[in-house]
Coordinates of C-alpha atoms in Angstrom, one line a residue:
M1 CA 91.1 85.9 97.4
A2 CA 93.7 83.4 96.5
D3 CA 93.2 81.3 93.3
E4 CA 91.4 78.1 94.5
S5 CA 92.3 76.5 91.2
L6 CA 95.9 76.0 92.3
S7 CA 97.1 72.8 93.9
E8 CA 96.0 72.9 97.5
H9 CA 98.9 70.4 98.3
K10 CA 101.4 72.7 96.9
L11 CA 99.9 75.9 98.2
Q12 CA 99.2 74.6 101.8
P13 CA 96.2 76.9 102.2
H14 CA 95.7 75.8 105.9
V15 CA 99.3 76.8 106.8
P16 CA 99.9 80.6 107.2
H17 CA 102.6 81.8 104.8
T18 CA 104.8 84.9 105.1
A19 CA 104.1 86.2 101.5
R20 CA 100.3 85.9 102.0
I21 CA 100.3 87.5 105.5
W22 CA 102.5 90.3 104.1
N23 CA 100.2 90.9 101.2
Y24 CA 97.3 91.1 103.8
W25 CA 99.1 93.8 105.7
L26 CA 99.7 95.7 102.6
G27 CA 96.0 95.7 101.7
G28 CA 96.3 93.1 98.9
K29 CA 93.8 90.4 98.1
D30 CA 95.9 87.1 97.8
H31 CA 95.5 85.4 101.1
F32 CA 93.6 82.7 103.0
P33 CA 91.6 82.9 106.1
V34 CA 94.5 81.3 108.1
D35 CA 96.9 84.1 106.8
R36 CA 94.4 86.8 108.0
E37 CA 93.9 85.0 111.3
V38 CA 97.7 85.2 112.0
G39 CA 98.0 88.6 110.6
D40 CA 95.3 89.9 112.9
R41 CA 96.9 88.2 116.0
V42 CA 100.3 89.9 115.2
K43 CA 98.5 93.2 114.6
K44 CA 96.7 93.0 117.9
I45 CA 99.9 92.7 119.7
F46 CA 102.0 94.9 117.4
P47 CA 99.7 97.4 115.6
V48 CA 102.7 99.2 113.9
V49 CA 103.5 96.1 111.9
V50 CA 101.4 97.5 109.0
E51 CA 103.5 100.6 109.1
L52 CA 106.6 98.2 109.0
A53 CA 105.4 96.4 106.0
Q54 CA 104.6 99.6 104.1
A55 CA 108.0 101.1 105.1
D56 CA 109.7 98.0 103.8
R57 CA 107.8 98.3 100.5
L58 CA 108.6 102.1 100.1
F59 CA 112.3 101.3 100.8
L60 CA 112.3 98.9 97.8
G61 CA 111.0 101.7 95.6
R62 CA 113.6 104.2 96.7
A63 CA 116.4 101.8 96.7
V64 CA 115.6 100.5 93.2
R65 CA 115.3 104.2 92.0
Y66 CA 118.7 104.9 93.5
L67 CA 120.3 101.9 92.0
T68 CA 118.8 102.5 88.5
A69 CA 119.0 106.4 88.3
E70 CA 122.2 107.1 90.3
A71 CA 124.2 103.9 90.3
G72 CA 123.4 103.0 86.7
I73 CA 122.4 99.5 87.4
R74 CA 120.5 97.7 84.6
Q75 CA 120.2 94.2 86.1
F76 CA 118.3 93.0 89.3
L77 CA 118.2 89.6 91.0
D78 CA 115.2 89.9 93.5
I79 CA 115.3 87.0 95.9
G80 CA 112.2 86.5 98.0
T81 CA 110.0 88.4 95.7
G82 CA 106.8 88.0 97.7
L83 CA 103.3 88.6 96.1
P84 CA 103.2 91.2 93.4
T85 CA 101.8 94.6 94.5
Q86 CA 102.4 98.3 93.3
D87 CA 105.8 99.5 92.3
N88 CA 107.4 96.1 91.9
T89 CA 111.1 96.0 91.1
H90 CA 111.0 95.9 87.4
E91 CA 108.2 98.5 87.2
V92 CA 110.3 101.0 89.1
A93 CA 113.6 100.3 87.3
Q94 CA 112.0 100.2 83.8
Q95 CA 110.3 103.5 84.3
I96 CA 113.8 105.0 84.5
A97 CA 115.6 102.6 82.2
P98 CA 113.3 100.5 80.0
E99 CA 116.1 98.2 79.0
T100 CA 116.5 96.9 82.7
R101 CA 116.5 93.0 83.2
V102 CA 115.0 91.5 86.4
V103 CA 114.9 88.1 87.7
Y104 CA 112.5 87.3 90.4
V105 CA 113.0 84.4 92.7
D106 CA 110.5 82.7 95.2
N107 CA 109.4 79.3 96.3
D108 CA 105.8 79.9 96.9
P109 CA 103.6 78.7 94.1
L110 CA 100.9 81.4 94.5
V111 CA 103.8 84.0 94.3
L112 CA 105.0 82.4 91.1
V113 CA 101.7 82.1 89.5
H114 CA 100.8 85.7 90.1
A115 CA 104.4 86.8 89.2
R116 CA 104.1 85.1 85.7
A117 CA 100.6 86.7 85.1
L118 CA 101.3 90.3 86.4
L119 CA 105.0 91.0 86.2
T120 CA 105.3 91.8 82.5
S121 CA 108.4 93.5 81.2
S122 CA 108.8 96.5 79.0
E123 CA 109.7 95.5 75.3
E124 CA 113.2 96.8 75.7
G125 CA 113.9 94.9 79.0
A126 CA 113.2 91.5 80.4
T127 CA 111.6 89.7 83.4
S128 CA 112.0 86.1 84.5
Y129 CA 110.9 84.0 87.4
I130 CA 112.7 81.2 89.1
D131 CA 111.1 78.7 91.5
A132 CA 113.9 78.3 94.0
D133 CA 114.8 78.4 97.7
A134 CA 117.3 81.0 99.0
H135 CA 119.3 78.1 100.5
D136 CA 120.3 77.1 97.0
P137 CA 122.2 80.1 95.5
S138 CA 124.0 78.0 93.1
Y139 CA 120.8 77.0 91.3
I140 CA 119.6 80.6 91.5
L141 CA 122.7 81.9 89.9
R142 CA 122.7 79.3 87.3
E143 CA 119.0 79.9 86.3
A144 CA 119.4 83.7 86.6
A145 CA 122.3 83.6 84.1
K146 CA 119.7 82.8 81.4
T147 CA 118.5 86.4 81.7
L148 CA 121.2 88.3 83.4
D149 CA 124.8 88.9 82.3
F150 CA 127.0 88.3 85.3
S151 CA 130.0 90.0 83.6
Q152 CA 128.1 93.3 84.2
P153 CA 127.0 94.8 87.6
V154 CA 123.9 93.4 89.2
A155 CA 121.8 94.6 92.1
I156 CA 120.8 91.7 94.4
M157 CA 117.6 92.5 96.5
L158 CA 117.4 90.6 99.8
L159 CA 114.4 92.4 101.3
G160 CA 112.5 90.5 104.1
I161 CA 114.3 87.3 103.3
M162 CA 117.4 87.1 105.5
H163 CA 115.4 86.8 108.7
F164 CA 113.8 83.6 107.4
I165 CA 117.3 82.0 107.4
S166 CA 117.9 81.2 111.0
D167 CA 121.5 79.8 110.9
D168 CA 124.0 82.6 110.8
D169 CA 126.7 80.6 109.2
E170 CA 124.3 79.4 106.5
L171 CA 123.2 83.0 105.9
Q172 CA 126.8 84.1 105.5
R173 CA 127.4 81.2 103.0
I174 CA 124.5 82.2 100.9
I175 CA 125.5 85.9 100.9
D176 CA 129.1 85.1 100.0
E177 CA 128.1 82.8 97.2
L178 CA 125.8 85.5 95.7
M179 CA 128.4 88.3 96.0
A180 CA 131.2 86.2 94.6
A181 CA 129.1 85.7 91.5
V182 CA 128.7 89.4 90.6
P183 CA 131.4 91.7 89.4
S184 CA 132.8 95.0 90.9
G185 CA 130.3 97.7 90.8
S186 CA 127.3 95.4 91.9
Y187 CA 125.1 96.2 94.8
V188 CA 123.0 94.4 97.4
A189 CA 119.9 95.9 99.1
V190 CA 118.9 94.4 102.5
A191 CA 116.0 94.6 104.9
N192 CA 115.9 92.5 108.1
T193 CA 113.6 92.6 111.1
T194 CA 115.1 93.9 114.4
T195 CA 114.0 95.0 118.0
A196 CA 116.1 98.2 117.8
V197 CA 113.0 100.5 117.9
N198 CA 110.1 98.7 119.8
G199 CA 112.1 96.2 121.7
E200 CA 109.9 93.6 123.5
A201 CA 106.9 94.5 121.5
T202 CA 108.6 93.3 118.3
A203 CA 109.9 90.3 120.0
E204 CA 106.5 89.3 121.2
A205 CA 105.0 89.8 117.8
V206 CA 107.7 87.6 116.3
R207 CA 107.0 85.0 119.0
V208 CA 103.3 84.9 118.0
W209 CA 104.3 84.8 114.3
N210 CA 106.6 81.8 114.9
I211 CA 103.8 79.7 116.6
D212 CA 102.0 79.1 113.3
A213 CA 103.5 80.9 110.4
Q214 CA 106.0 79.5 107.9
P215 CA 108.8 80.1 107.6
K216 CA 109.9 81.0 111.1
L217 CA 111.5 84.5 111.7
K218 CA 114.8 85.2 113.4
L219 CA 115.5 88.7 114.8
R220 CA 119.0 90.1 114.5
T221 CA 120.4 93.5 115.8
P222 CA 121.4 96.2 113.3
E223 CA 125.0 95.5 114.2
R224 CA 124.7 91.7 113.4
I225 CA 123.1 92.6 110.1
A226 CA 125.9 94.8 109.2
E227 CA 128.5 92.1 110.0
F228 CA 127.2 89.9 107.2
F229 CA 128.4 92.6 104.7
A230 CA 131.7 93.6 106.3
G231 CA 134.2 94.7 103.6
Y232 CA 131.7 96.2 101.3
E233 CA 131.3 99.8 100.6
M234 CA 128.2 101.2 102.5
V235 CA 125.8 103.6 100.6
E236 CA 124.7 106.6 102.6
P237 CA 122.9 106.9 105.0
G238 CA 124.1 103.5 106.2
W239 CA 122.2 101.0 108.2
V240 CA 119.0 102.6 109.2
S241 CA 115.2 101.9 109.7
C242 CA 113.6 101.4 106.3
S243 CA 111.5 104.5 107.0
R244 CA 114.7 106.5 107.3
W245 CA 116.5 105.5 104.0
R246 CA 116.6 108.5 101.8
P247 CA 113.0 109.3 102.7
E248 CA 110.8 112.1 101.6
P249 CA 110.3 114.5 104.5
E250 CA 107.1 114.6 106.3
W251 CA 104.6 117.6 105.7
D252 CA 106.1 119.4 108.6
G253 CA 109.8 118.6 107.6
S254 CA 110.3 115.9 110.2
L255 CA 111.6 112.4 109.5
P256 CA 109.2 109.5 109.3
V257 CA 108.7 107.4 112.4
E258 CA 111.3 104.6 112.7
V259 CA 110.1 101.0 112.3
D260 CA 111.8 97.7 113.2
Q261 CA 112.8 96.8 109.7
W262 CA 116.4 97.7 109.4
C263 CA 117.8 98.3 105.9
G264 CA 120.9 99.3 103.9
V265 CA 122.5 99.2 100.5
V266 CA 126.2 98.1 100.0
R267 CA 128.5 98.1 96.9
K268 CA 131.1 95.6 95.9
A269 CA 134.3 97.6 94.9

């Protein structure tokens, strides 16, 4: 259950919030009744939303392992962190390279309280937490520079955050400013909700979400998601469902079922 000692004014416990609903779907404990109510309404319409949330989380782990073990990244800027759960960015990265430095960014006070309490770094590496909005990349970059060295490659994590920025021009501005701040050899990992798999069922679930939950969610096609990163090098297997990005095969050798959370990893040459 969410910490009732936190400021109710800041937390807005009577307004459903994405991080807490997501936490509910992932089987966490940090949510209020209003979050469970919206989460259950969406699940009733779109039962596979739990699989979608799980696929998104598993993609984070696989992407971080790739970026650390294969691409040699030792710095991460994780924007839109969400509530801590298992296999957080720094945990996955520091298991491979203990010296990895990670900056988490979120603007939900419950997320930040739990992040400071639970996301503790290895002795060799570092973690820090920024209370900031994705719409203000200049502030994020300025604060992140206290922990990260922007003369060296950085992996920017934009998982489940882009679809909460409704204006395409604003989203492009944010991406461009973030990518301009990092050197060649840097990466960005992306996950964004689409209707490519389940079509109208996903669209209806998003409509129900947008009635009450904050922030509102905007669907984009895989093609539109890719356009935001035109000019960057695409890491194989390209833009795919989160469940299909370098997955472990199923027990019978088949690929996992696709979900309407599209993802990819790109590199700045």
